[in-house]
Coordinates of N, CA and C in Angstrom, one line a residue:
M260 N -0.2 -43.4 11.2 CA -1.2 -43.0 10.2 C -2.0 -44.2 9.8
T261 N -3.3 -44.0 9.7 CA -4.2 -45.1 9.4 C -4.1 -45.4 7.9
D262 N -4.5 -46.6 7.5 CA -4.5 -46.9 6.1 C -5.3 -46.0 5.2
H263 N -6.4 -45.6 5.8 CA -7.3 -44.6 5.0 C -6.6 -43.3 4.7
L264 N -5.9 -42.8 5.8 CA -5.2 -41.5 5.6 C -4.0 -41.7 4.6
R265 N -3.3 -42.8 4.7 CA -2.2 -43.1 3.7 C -2.8 -43.1 2.3
A266 N -3.9 -43.8 2.1 CA -4.5 -43.9 0.8 C -4.9 -42.5 0.3
L267 N -5.4 -41.7 1.1 CA -5.9 -40.4 0.8 C -4.6 -39.5 0.4
R268 N -3.6 -39.6 1.2 CA -2.4 -38.9 1.0 C -1.7 -39.3 -0.3
G269 N -1.8 -40.6 -0.6 CA -1.2 -41.1 -1.8 C -1.9 -40.6 -3.1
R270 N -3.2 -40.2 -2.9 CA -4.0 -39.7 -4.1 C -3.7 -38.2 -4.3
L271 N -3.0 -37.6 -3.4 CA -2.7 -36.2 -3.5 C -1.5 -35.9 -4.4
S272 N -1.7 -35.3 -5.5 CA -0.6 -34.9 -6.4 C 0.0 -33.6 -5.9
Q273 N 1.1 -33.1 -6.6 CA 1.6 -31.8 -6.3 C 0.6 -30.7 -6.7
R274 N -0.1 -31.0 -7.8 CA -1.2 -30.0 -8.2 C -2.2 -30.0 -7.1
G275 N -2.6 -31.1 -6.5 CA -3.6 -31.2 -5.5 C -3.1 -30.5 -4.2
A276 N -1.8 -30.6 -3.9 CA -1.3 -30.0 -2.7 C -1.3 -28.4 -2.9
C277 N -1.1 -28.0 -4.1 CA -1.1 -26.6 -4.4 C -2.6 -26.1 -4.2
L278 N -3.6 -26.9 -4.7 CA -5.0 -26.6 -4.5 C -5.3 -26.5 -3.0
L279 N -4.7 -27.3 -2.2 CA -5.0 -27.2 -0.8 C -4.5 -25.9 -0.2
I280 N -3.3 -25.5 -0.7 CA -2.8 -24.2 -0.2 C -3.7 -23.0 -0.7
L281 N -4.2 -23.1 -2.0 CA -5.1 -22.1 -2.5 C -6.4 -22.1 -1.7
A282 N -6.9 -23.3 -1.3 CA -8.1 -23.4 -0.5 C -7.9 -22.7 0.8
A283 N -6.8 -22.9 1.4 CA -6.5 -22.3 2.7 C -6.5 -20.7 2.6
V284 N -5.8 -20.2 1.5 CA -5.8 -18.8 1.3 C -7.2 -18.2 1.1
D285 N -8.0 -18.9 0.3 CA -9.3 -18.4 0.0 C -10.2 -18.4 1.2
V286 N -10.1 -19.5 2.0 CA -11.0 -19.6 3.2 C -10.6 -18.6 4.3
I287 N -9.3 -18.5 4.4 CA -8.8 -17.5 5.4 C -9.2 -16.1 5.0
Y288 N -9.1 -15.8 3.7 CA -9.5 -14.4 3.2 C -11.0 -14.2 3.4
A289 N -11.7 -15.3 3.1 CA -13.2 -15.2 3.3 C -13.5 -14.9 4.8
Y290 N -12.8 -15.6 5.7 CA -13.0 -15.4 7.1 C -12.7 -13.9 7.5
G291 N -11.6 -13.4 6.9 CA -11.2 -12.0 7.2 C -12.2 -11.0 6.7
L292 N -12.9 -11.3 5.6 CA -13.9 -10.4 5.1 C -15.2 -10.5 5.9
A293 N -15.5 -11.7 6.3 CA -16.8 -11.9 7.0 C -16.7 -11.4 8.5
Y294 N -15.6 -11.5 9.1 CA -15.5 -11.2 10.5 C -14.5 -10.1 10.8
A295 N -14.4 -9.1 9.9 CA -13.5 -8.0 10.1 C -14.0 -7.1 11.2
P296 N -13.1 -6.7 12.1 CA -13.5 -5.8 13.2 C -13.9 -4.4 12.6
S297 N -14.7 -3.7 13.4 CA -15.2 -2.4 12.9 C -14.2 -1.5 12.5
E298 N -13.0 -1.4 13.1 CA -12.0 -0.5 12.6 C -11.4 -0.9 11.3
T299 N -11.4 -2.2 11.0 CA -11.0 -2.6 9.7 C -12.0 -2.3 8.6
R300 N -13.3 -2.5 9.0 CA -14.4 -2.2 8.0 C -14.5 -0.7 7.7
A301 N -13.9 0.1 8.5 CA -13.9 1.6 8.3 C -12.8 2.0 7.3
T302 N -11.9 1.1 7.0 CA -10.8 1.5 6.0 C -11.3 1.7 4.6
P303 N -10.6 2.5 3.8 CA -11.1 2.7 2.5 C -11.3 1.4 1.7
T304 N -10.5 0.5 1.8 CA -10.7 -0.8 1.0 C -12.0 -1.5 1.4
Y305 N -12.2 -1.7 2.7 CA -13.4 -2.4 3.1 C -14.6 -1.6 2.8
S306 N -14.5 -0.3 3.0 CA -15.7 0.6 2.7 C -16.0 0.5 1.2
F307 N -15.0 0.5 0.4 CA -15.2 0.4 -1.1 C -15.9 -1.0 -1.4
L308 N -15.3 -2.0 -0.9 CA -15.9 -3.4 -1.1 C -17.3 -3.5 -0.7
A309 N -17.6 -3.0 0.5 CA -18.9 -3.0 1.1 C -19.9 -2.2 0.3
A310 N -19.4 -1.1 -0.4 CA -20.3 -0.3 -1.2 C -20.7 -1.1 -2.5
L311 N -19.9 -2.0 -2.9 CA -20.2 -2.8 -4.1 C -21.1 -4.0 -3.8
L312 N -20.8 -4.7 -2.8 CA -21.5 -5.9 -2.3 C -21.3 -6.0 -0.8
P313 N -22.3 -6.5 -0.1 CA -22.1 -6.7 1.4 C -20.9 -7.6 1.6
L314 N -20.1 -7.4 2.7 CA -18.9 -8.2 2.9 C -19.2 -9.7 3.1
P315 N -20.3 -10.1 3.7 CA -20.6 -11.5 3.7 C -20.8 -12.1 2.3
V316 N -21.2 -11.4 1.3 CA -21.3 -11.9 0.0 C -19.9 -12.1 -0.6
W317 N -19.0 -11.1 -0.4 CA -17.6 -11.3 -0.9 C -17.0 -12.5 -0.2
A318 N -17.3 -12.6 1.1 CA -16.7 -13.8 1.9 C -17.3 -15.1 1.3
S319 N -18.5 -15.1 0.9 CA -19.1 -16.3 0.4 C -18.5 -16.7 -1.0
I320 N -18.1 -15.7 -1.8 CA -17.5 -15.9 -3.1 C -16.1 -16.6 -2.8
W321 N -15.3 -16.0 -1.9 CA -14.0 -16.5 -1.6 C -14.1 -17.9 -1.0
A322 N -15.1 -18.1 -0.1 CA -15.2 -19.4 0.5 C -15.6 -20.5 -0.5
A323 N -16.5 -20.1 -1.5 CA -16.9 -21.0 -2.5 C -15.7 -21.5 -3.3
V324 N -14.9 -20.6 -3.7 CA -13.7 -20.9 -4.5 C -12.8 -21.8 -3.7
G325 N -12.6 -21.4 -2.4 CA -11.8 -22.3 -1.5 C -12.4 -23.7 -1.4
G326 N -13.7 -23.8 -1.4 CA -14.3 -25.1 -1.3 C -14.1 -25.9 -2.6
I327 N -14.2 -25.3 -3.7 CA -13.9 -25.9 -5.0 C -12.5 -26.4 -5.1
C328 N -11.6 -25.6 -4.6 CA -10.1 -26.0 -4.6 C -9.9 -27.2 -3.6
L329 N -10.6 -27.2 -2.5 CA -10.5 -28.2 -1.5 C -11.0 -29.6 -2.1
V330 N -12.1 -29.5 -2.7 CA -12.7 -30.8 -3.3 C -11.9 -31.3 -4.4
Q331 N -11.5 -30.4 -5.3 CA -10.8 -30.9 -6.5 C -9.3 -31.2 -6.3
A332 N -8.8 -30.9 -5.1 CA -7.4 -31.2 -4.8 C -7.3 -32.7 -4.8
W333 N -8.3 -33.5 -4.6 CA -8.3 -34.9 -4.5 C -8.8 -35.6 -5.8
T334 N -9.1 -34.9 -6.8 CA -9.6 -35.5 -8.0 C -8.6 -35.5 -9.1
R335 N -8.9 -36.2 -10.2 CA -8.0 -36.3 -11.3 C -8.2 -35.0 -12.2
R336 N -9.4 -34.6 -12.2 CA -9.8 -33.4 -13.0 C -9.9 -32.2 -12.1
D337 N -9.0 -31.2 -12.3 CA -9.0 -30.1 -11.4 C -9.0 -28.7 -12.1
R338 N -9.4 -28.8 -13.4 CA -9.4 -27.5 -14.1 C -10.4 -26.5 -13.6
V339 N -11.5 -26.9 -13.1 CA -12.5 -26.0 -12.6 C -11.9 -25.2 -11.4
A340 N -11.2 -25.9 -10.5 CA -10.6 -25.3 -9.4 C -9.5 -24.3 -9.8
Y341 N -8.7 -24.7 -10.7 CA -7.6 -23.7 -11.2 C -8.2 -22.5 -11.9
A342 N -9.3 -22.8 -12.7 CA -9.9 -21.7 -13.4 C -10.6 -20.7 -12.4
A343 N -11.3 -21.3 -11.4 CA -12.0 -20.5 -10.4 C -11.0 -19.7 -9.6
A344 N -9.9 -20.3 -9.2 CA -8.8 -19.7 -8.4 C -8.2 -18.5 -9.1
T345 N -7.9 -18.8 -10.4 CA -7.3 -17.7 -11.2 C -8.3 -16.6 -11.5
A346 N -9.5 -16.9 -11.8 CA -10.5 -15.9 -12.1 C -10.8 -15.0 -10.9
L347 N -10.9 -15.6 -9.7 CA -11.1 -14.8 -8.5 C -10.0 -13.8 -8.3
K348 N -8.8 -14.3 -8.4 CA -7.6 -13.5 -8.1 C -7.4 -12.4 -9.1
V349 N -7.7 -12.7 -10.4 CA -7.6 -11.7 -11.4 C -8.7 -10.6 -11.2
G350 N -9.9 -11.1 -11.0 CA -11.0 -10.2 -10.8 C -10.8 -9.3 -9.6
W351 N -10.3 -9.9 -8.5 CA -10.0 -9.1 -7.3 C -8.9 -8.0 -7.6
A352 N -7.9 -8.4 -8.4 CA -6.9 -7.5 -8.7 C -7.4 -6.4 -9.6
L353 N -8.2 -6.7 -10.6 CA -8.8 -5.7 -11.5 C -9.7 -4.7 -10.7
L354 N -10.5 -5.3 -9.8 CA -11.3 -4.4 -8.9 C -10.5 -3.4 -8.2
H355 N -9.4 -3.8 -7.6 CA -8.5 -2.9 -6.9 C -7.8 -1.9 -7.8
L356 N -7.4 -2.4 -9.0 CA -6.7 -1.6 -9.9 C -7.7 -0.5 -10.4
G357 N -8.9 -0.9 -10.7 CA -9.9 0.1 -11.1 C -10.2 1.1 -10.1
A358 N -10.3 0.7 -8.8 CA -10.5 1.6 -7.7 C -9.4 2.6 -7.6
W359 N -8.2 2.1 -7.8 CA -7.0 3.0 -7.7 C -7.0 4.0 -8.9
A360 N -7.3 3.5 -10.1 CA -7.4 4.4 -11.3 C -8.4 5.5 -11.1
F361 N -9.5 5.2 -10.5 CA -10.5 6.2 -10.3 C -10.4 7.0 -9.0
G362 N -9.3 6.8 -8.3 CA -9.0 7.6 -7.1 C -9.7 7.2 -5.9
V363 N -10.3 6.0 -5.9 CA -11.1 5.5 -4.7 C -10.1 4.9 -3.7
L364 N -9.2 4.1 -4.2 CA -8.2 3.5 -3.3 C -6.8 4.0 -3.6
P365 N -6.2 4.9 -2.8 CA -4.9 5.5 -3.2 C -3.8 4.4 -3.4
R366 N -3.9 3.3 -2.7 CA -2.8 2.3 -2.9 C -3.4 1.0 -3.4
G367 N -4.5 1.1 -4.2 CA -5.1 -0.1 -4.8 C -4.2 -0.8 -5.7
Y368 N -3.2 -0.1 -6.3 CA -2.3 -0.8 -7.2 C -1.4 -1.8 -6.5
V369 N -1.2 -1.6 -5.2 CA -0.4 -2.6 -4.4 C -1.2 -3.9 -4.3
S370 N -2.4 -3.8 -3.9 CA -3.2 -5.1 -3.9 C -3.4 -5.7 -5.2
A371 N -3.6 -4.8 -6.3 CA -3.7 -5.4 -7.6 C -2.5 -6.1 -8.0
A372 N -1.3 -5.6 -7.8 CA -0.1 -6.3 -8.1 C 0.1 -7.6 -7.4
I373 N -0.2 -7.6 -6.1 CA -0.1 -8.8 -5.3 C -1.0 -9.9 -5.9
W374 N -2.3 -9.6 -6.1 CA -3.2 -10.6 -6.5 C -3.0 -11.0 -8.0
L375 N -2.5 -10.1 -8.8 CA -2.1 -10.5 -10.2 C -0.9 -11.5 -10.2
L376 N 0.0 -11.2 -9.3 CA 1.2 -12.1 -9.2 C 0.7 -13.5 -8.7
G377 N -0.2 -13.4 -7.7 CA -0.7 -14.7 -7.2 C -1.5 -15.5 -8.3
A378 N -2.2 -14.7 -9.1 CA -2.9 -15.4 -10.3 C -1.9 -16.0 -11.3
G379 N -0.9 -15.2 -11.5 CA 0.2 -15.7 -12.4 C 0.8 -17.0 -11.9
F380 N 1.0 -17.1 -10.6 CA 1.5 -18.3 -10.0 C 0.5 -19.5 -10.2
V381 N -0.7 -19.2 -9.9 CA -1.8 -20.2 -10.1 C -1.8 -20.7 -11.6
M382 N -1.7 -19.8 -12.5 CA -1.7 -20.2 -13.9 C -0.5 -21.0 -14.3
I383 N 0.6 -20.7 -13.7 CA 1.8 -21.5 -14.0 C 1.6 -23.0 -13.5
V384 N 1.2 -23.1 -12.2 CA 1.0 -24.4 -11.7 C -0.1 -25.2 -12.5
A385 N -1.1 -24.5 -12.9 CA -2.1 -25.1 -13.7 C -1.6 -25.8 -15.0
T386 N -0.5 -25.3 -15.5 CA 0.1 -25.9 -16.7 C 0.9 -27.1 -16.5
V387 N 1.3 -27.4 -15.3 CA 2.1 -28.6 -14.9 C 1.2 -29.8 -14.9
P388 N 1.5 -30.8 -15.8 CA 0.6 -32.0 -15.8 C 0.8 -32.8 -14.5
K389 N -0.3 -33.5 -14.2 CA -0.3 -34.3 -12.9 C 0.8 -35.4 -13.1
G390 N 1.7 -35.5 -12.1 CA 2.7 -36.5 -12.2 C 3.9 -36.1 -13.1
G391 N 3.9 -34.9 -13.6 CA 5.0 -34.6 -14.6 C 5.5 -33.2 -14.4
R392 N 6.3 -32.8 -15.3 CA 6.9 -31.5 -15.4 C 6.5 -30.8 -16.6
S393 N 6.4 -29.5 -16.6 CA 6.1 -28.7 -17.8 C 7.3 -28.4 -18.5
D394 N 7.2 -28.4 -19.8 CA 8.4 -28.0 -20.7 C 8.3 -26.6 -21.2
W395 N 8.4 -25.7 -20.3 CA 8.4 -24.3 -20.7 C 9.8 -23.7 -20.4

């Protein structure tokens, strides 16, 4: 490993590593939204999402949050990344929950639960100080 890579790795905290994972999730999800095959776009979930905003717009939102997480993984101040990651996942969950409540997505509660649990995980990690442990 080169000295530059070692120095970069040395700057990565556990919080930063978590942000790299979140960045990967968000970018992969963005790719899935942007390049969904036609049979996937015909599903109730994708049809619902496309009725609200074009899928490339949704993909751009997810990719933007992934980019924020990627950049802030290497910085001392990462609150914006954690706030954006949490907000996106909570918003996505509420969107699916509302669609389920109004009968648009019969199993929307499943997606809502998964994304809310993911947001809860992000919020817990966000409370851990860099280089330390949380006292909860």
